[in-house]
Coordinates of N, CA and C in Angstrom, one line a residue:
M1 N 0.8 -1.2 0.0 CA 0.0 0.0 0.0 C 0.9 1.2 0.0
T2 N 0.5 2.3 -0.7 CA 1.3 3.5 -0.8 C 0.8 4.5 0.2
D3 N 1.6 5.5 0.5 CA 1.2 6.5 1.4 C 0.8 7.8 0.7
K4 N 0.6 7.7 -0.6 CA 0.2 8.9 -1.4 C -1.3 9.3 -1.1
T5 N -1.5 10.6 -1.0 CA -2.8 11.1 -0.7 C -3.2 12.0 -1.9
L6 N -4.4 11.8 -2.4 CA -4.9 12.6 -3.5 C -5.4 13.9 -2.9
T7 N -5.0 15.1 -3.4 CA -5.4 16.4 -2.9 C -6.2 17.1 -3.9
R8 N -6.8 18.2 -3.5 CA -7.5 19.1 -4.4 C -6.6 19.5 -5.6
M9 N -5.3 19.8 -5.3 CA -4.4 20.3 -6.3 C -4.2 19.2 -7.3
D10 N -4.1 17.9 -6.9 CA -3.9 16.8 -7.8 C -5.1 16.7 -8.7
L11 N -6.3 16.9 -8.2 CA -7.5 16.8 -9.0 C -7.5 17.9 -10.0
A12 N -7.1 19.1 -9.6 CA -7.1 20.3 -10.5 C -6.1 20.1 -11.6
D13 N -4.9 19.5 -11.2 CA -3.9 19.1 -12.3 C -4.4 18.1 -13.3
A14 N -5.2 17.1 -12.8 CA -5.8 16.1 -13.7 C -6.8 16.7 -14.6
V15 N -7.6 17.7 -14.1 CA -8.5 18.4 -15.0 C -7.8 19.2 -16.0
H16 N -6.7 19.9 -15.6 CA -5.9 20.7 -16.5 C -5.3 19.8 -17.6
N17 N -4.8 18.7 -17.2 CA -4.2 17.8 -18.2 C -5.2 17.1 -19.1
E18 N -6.3 16.7 -18.6 CA -7.3 15.9 -19.4 C -8.2 16.8 -20.2
V19 N -8.6 17.9 -19.7 CA -9.6 18.8 -20.3 C -8.9 20.0 -21.1
G20 N -7.8 20.4 -20.5 CA -7.1 21.5 -21.1 C -7.5 22.9 -20.6
L21 N -8.3 22.9 -19.5 CA -8.6 24.2 -18.9 C -7.3 24.8 -18.2
S22 N -7.3 26.1 -18.0 CA -6.2 26.7 -17.3 C -6.1 26.2 -15.9
R23 N -4.9 26.3 -15.3 CA -4.8 25.8 -13.9 C -5.8 26.5 -13.0
N24 N -6.0 27.8 -13.1 CA -6.9 28.5 -12.2 C -8.3 28.0 -12.5
D25 N -8.7 27.9 -13.8 CA -10.1 27.4 -14.0 C -10.3 26.0 -13.6
S26 N -9.3 25.2 -13.7 CA -9.3 23.8 -13.2 C -9.5 23.8 -11.7
A27 N -8.8 24.6 -11.0 CA -8.9 24.6 -9.5 C -10.3 25.1 -9.1
D28 N -10.8 26.1 -9.9 CA -12.1 26.7 -9.6 C -13.2 25.6 -9.8
L29 N -13.0 24.8 -10.9 CA -14.0 23.8 -11.2 C -14.0 22.7 -10.1
V30 N -12.8 22.3 -9.7 CA -12.8 21.2 -8.6 C -13.4 21.8 -7.3
E31 N -13.0 23.0 -7.0 CA -13.6 23.6 -5.8 C -15.1 23.8 -5.9
S32 N -15.6 24.1 -7.0 CA -17.1 24.2 -7.2 C -17.8 22.9 -7.0
V33 N -17.2 21.8 -7.6 CA -17.8 20.5 -7.5 C -17.8 20.0 -6.0
L34 N -16.7 20.2 -5.3 CA -16.6 19.8 -3.9 C -17.5 20.6 -3.0
T35 N -17.6 21.9 -3.3 CA -18.5 22.7 -2.6 C -20.0 22.3 -2.8
H36 N -20.3 22.0 -4.0 CA -21.7 21.6 -4.3 C -22.0 20.2 -3.6
I37 N -21.1 19.3 -3.6 CA -21.2 18.0 -2.9 C -21.4 18.2 -1.4
S38 N -20.5 19.0 -0.8 CA -20.6 19.3 0.7 C -21.8 20.0 1.1
D39 N -22.3 21.0 0.2 CA -23.5 21.7 0.5 C -24.7 20.8 0.5
S40 N -24.7 19.9 -0.4 CA -25.8 18.9 -0.5 C -25.8 18.0 0.7
L41 N -24.7 17.6 1.2 CA -24.6 16.7 2.4 C -25.0 17.5 3.6
V42 N -24.6 18.7 3.7 CA -25.0 19.5 4.9 C -26.5 19.7 4.9
A43 N -27.1 19.8 3.7 CA -28.6 19.9 3.6 C -29.3 18.6 3.9
G44 N -28.6 17.5 4.1 CA -29.1 16.2 4.4 C -29.4 15.4 3.1
D45 N -29.0 15.8 2.0 CA -29.3 15.1 0.7 C -28.2 13.9 0.6
T46 N -28.6 12.9 -0.2 CA -27.7 11.8 -0.5 C -27.0 12.2 -1.8
V47 N -25.7 11.9 -1.9 CA -24.9 12.2 -3.1 C -24.5 10.9 -3.7
K48 N -25.0 10.6 -4.9 CA -24.7 9.3 -5.6 C -23.9 9.7 -6.8
I49 N -22.7 9.1 -6.9 CA -21.8 9.3 -8.1 C -21.7 7.9 -8.7
S50 N -22.2 7.8 -9.9 CA -22.3 6.5 -10.6 C -20.9 5.9 -10.8
S51 N -20.8 4.6 -10.6 CA -19.6 3.9 -10.7 C -18.5 4.2 -9.6
F52 N -18.9 5.1 -8.6 CA -18.0 5.5 -7.6 C -18.6 5.1 -6.2
G53 N -19.7 5.7 -5.9 CA -20.3 5.3 -4.6 C -21.3 6.3 -4.2
T54 N -21.8 6.2 -2.9 CA -22.9 7.0 -2.4 C -22.5 7.6 -1.0
F55 N -22.6 8.9 -0.9 CA -22.4 9.6 0.3 C -23.7 9.9 0.9
A56 N -23.9 9.6 2.2 CA -25.2 9.9 2.9 C -24.9 10.4 4.3
V57 N -25.9 11.1 4.8 CA -25.8 11.6 6.2 C -26.8 10.8 7.0
R58 N -26.4 10.2 8.1 CA -27.3 9.5 9.0 C -27.4 10.2 10.3
D59 N -28.6 10.2 10.9 CA -28.8 10.7 12.2 C -28.7 9.6 13.2
K60 N -27.8 9.7 14.1 CA -27.7 8.7 15.2 C -28.3 9.2 16.5
A61 N -29.1 8.3 17.1 CA -29.8 8.6 18.3 C -28.9 8.7 19.5
A62 N -29.3 9.3 20.5 CA -28.6 9.4 21.8 C -28.6 8.0 22.4
R63 N -27.6 7.7 23.1 CA -27.5 6.4 23.7 C -26.5 6.4 24.9
I64 N -26.5 5.4 25.7 CA -25.6 5.3 26.8 C -24.4 4.5 26.4
G65 N -23.2 5.1 26.5 CA -22.0 4.4 26.2 C -21.2 4.0 27.5
R66 N -20.1 3.4 27.4 CA -19.4 3.0 28.6 C -17.9 3.2 28.4
N67 N -17.3 3.9 29.3 CA -15.8 4.1 29.3 C -15.2 2.7 29.5
P68 N -14.4 2.2 28.5 CA -13.9 0.9 28.7 C -12.8 0.8 29.8
K69 N -12.2 1.9 30.1 CA -11.2 1.8 31.2 C -11.8 1.8 32.6
T70 N -12.8 2.6 32.8 CA -13.3 2.7 34.1 C -14.7 2.0 34.3
G71 N -15.3 1.7 33.2 CA -16.6 1.0 33.2 C -17.8 2.0 33.5
E72 N -17.4 3.3 33.6 CA -18.4 4.3 33.9 C -19.3 4.6 32.7
E73 N -20.6 4.7 33.0 CA -21.6 5.0 31.9 C -21.5 6.4 31.5
V74 N -21.5 6.7 30.2 CA -21.4 8.0 29.7 C -22.4 8.3 28.6
P75 N -23.2 9.4 28.7 CA -24.2 9.6 27.7 C -23.5 10.0 26.4
I76 N -24.0 9.5 25.3 CA -23.5 9.9 24.0 C -24.6 10.6 23.3
H77 N -24.4 11.8 23.0 CA -25.4 12.7 22.4 C -25.8 12.4 21.0
P78 N -27.0 12.7 20.6 CA -27.4 12.5 19.2 C -26.5 13.3 18.2
R79 N -26.2 12.7 17.1 CA -25.4 13.4 16.1 C -25.6 13.0 14.7
R80 N -25.1 13.7 13.8 CA -25.2 13.4 12.4 C -23.8 12.9 11.9
V81 N -23.8 11.8 11.2 CA -22.5 11.2 10.7 C -22.6 11.0 9.2
L82 N -21.4 11.2 8.6 CA -21.3 11.0 7.1 C -20.9 9.6 6.8
T83 N -21.6 8.9 5.9 CA -21.3 7.5 5.6 C -21.0 7.5 4.1
F84 N -20.1 6.6 3.7 CA -19.8 6.3 2.3 C -20.0 4.9 2.0
R85 N -20.7 4.6 0.9 CA -20.9 3.2 0.5 C -20.3 3.1 -1.0
P86 N -19.2 2.4 -1.2 CA -18.7 2.3 -2.5 C -19.6 1.4 -3.4
S87 N -19.6 1.8 -4.7 CA -20.3 1.0 -5.7 C -19.6 -0.4 -5.9
H88 N -20.3 -1.3 -6.5 CA -19.8 -2.6 -6.7 C -18.6 -2.5 -7.7
L89 N -18.7 -1.6 -8.7 CA -17.6 -1.4 -9.6 C -16.3 -0.9 -8.9
M90 N -16.5 0.0 -7.9 CA -15.4 0.6 -7.2 C -14.8 -0.5 -6.3
K91 N -15.6 -1.3 -5.7 CA -15.1 -2.4 -4.8 C -14.3 -3.4 -5.7
D92 N -14.8 -3.7 -6.9 CA -14.1 -4.7 -7.7 C -12.8 -4.1 -8.2
R93 N -12.8 -2.8 -8.6 CA -11.6 -2.1 -9.1 C -10.5 -2.1 -8.0
V94 N -10.9 -1.8 -6.8 CA -10.0 -1.7 -5.6 C -9.4 -3.1 -5.3
A95 N -10.3 -4.1 -5.3 CA -9.8 -5.5 -5.1 C -8.9 -6.0 -6.1
T96 N -9.1 -5.6 -7.4 CA -8.3 -6.1 -8.5 C -6.9 -5.3 -8.4
G97 N -7.0 -4.1 -8.0 CA -5.7 -3.3 -7.9 C -4.8 -3.8 -6.8
N98 N -5.3 -4.5 -5.8 CA -4.5 -5.0 -4.7 C -3.8 -6.2 -5.1
K99 N -4.2 -6.9 -6.1 CA -3.5 -8.2 -6.5 C -2.2 -7.8 -7.3
T100 N -1.1 -8.5 -6.9 CA 0.1 -8.2 -7.6 C 0.7 -9.5 -8.1

């Protein structure tokens, strides 16, 4: 496994190389897409990207947790969490990429 992380700048460079937009326009396009996705998630919408996966926001109810070290019961407050479910194509692609 590699330690490489894909960044916004990497995405902007890929758009620049593939589409031919200027570097500034490519960066603006990537930023616009990411902003649109995050705004949709904040609004509680599901974001489905074909052949990639689905991002969704789940509401988790309040519950009683336990401190594993002391055994003390601790209330866990209700919260919203972001989940990602990869598509079958993405799962297959990742699994195939791991085989050497």
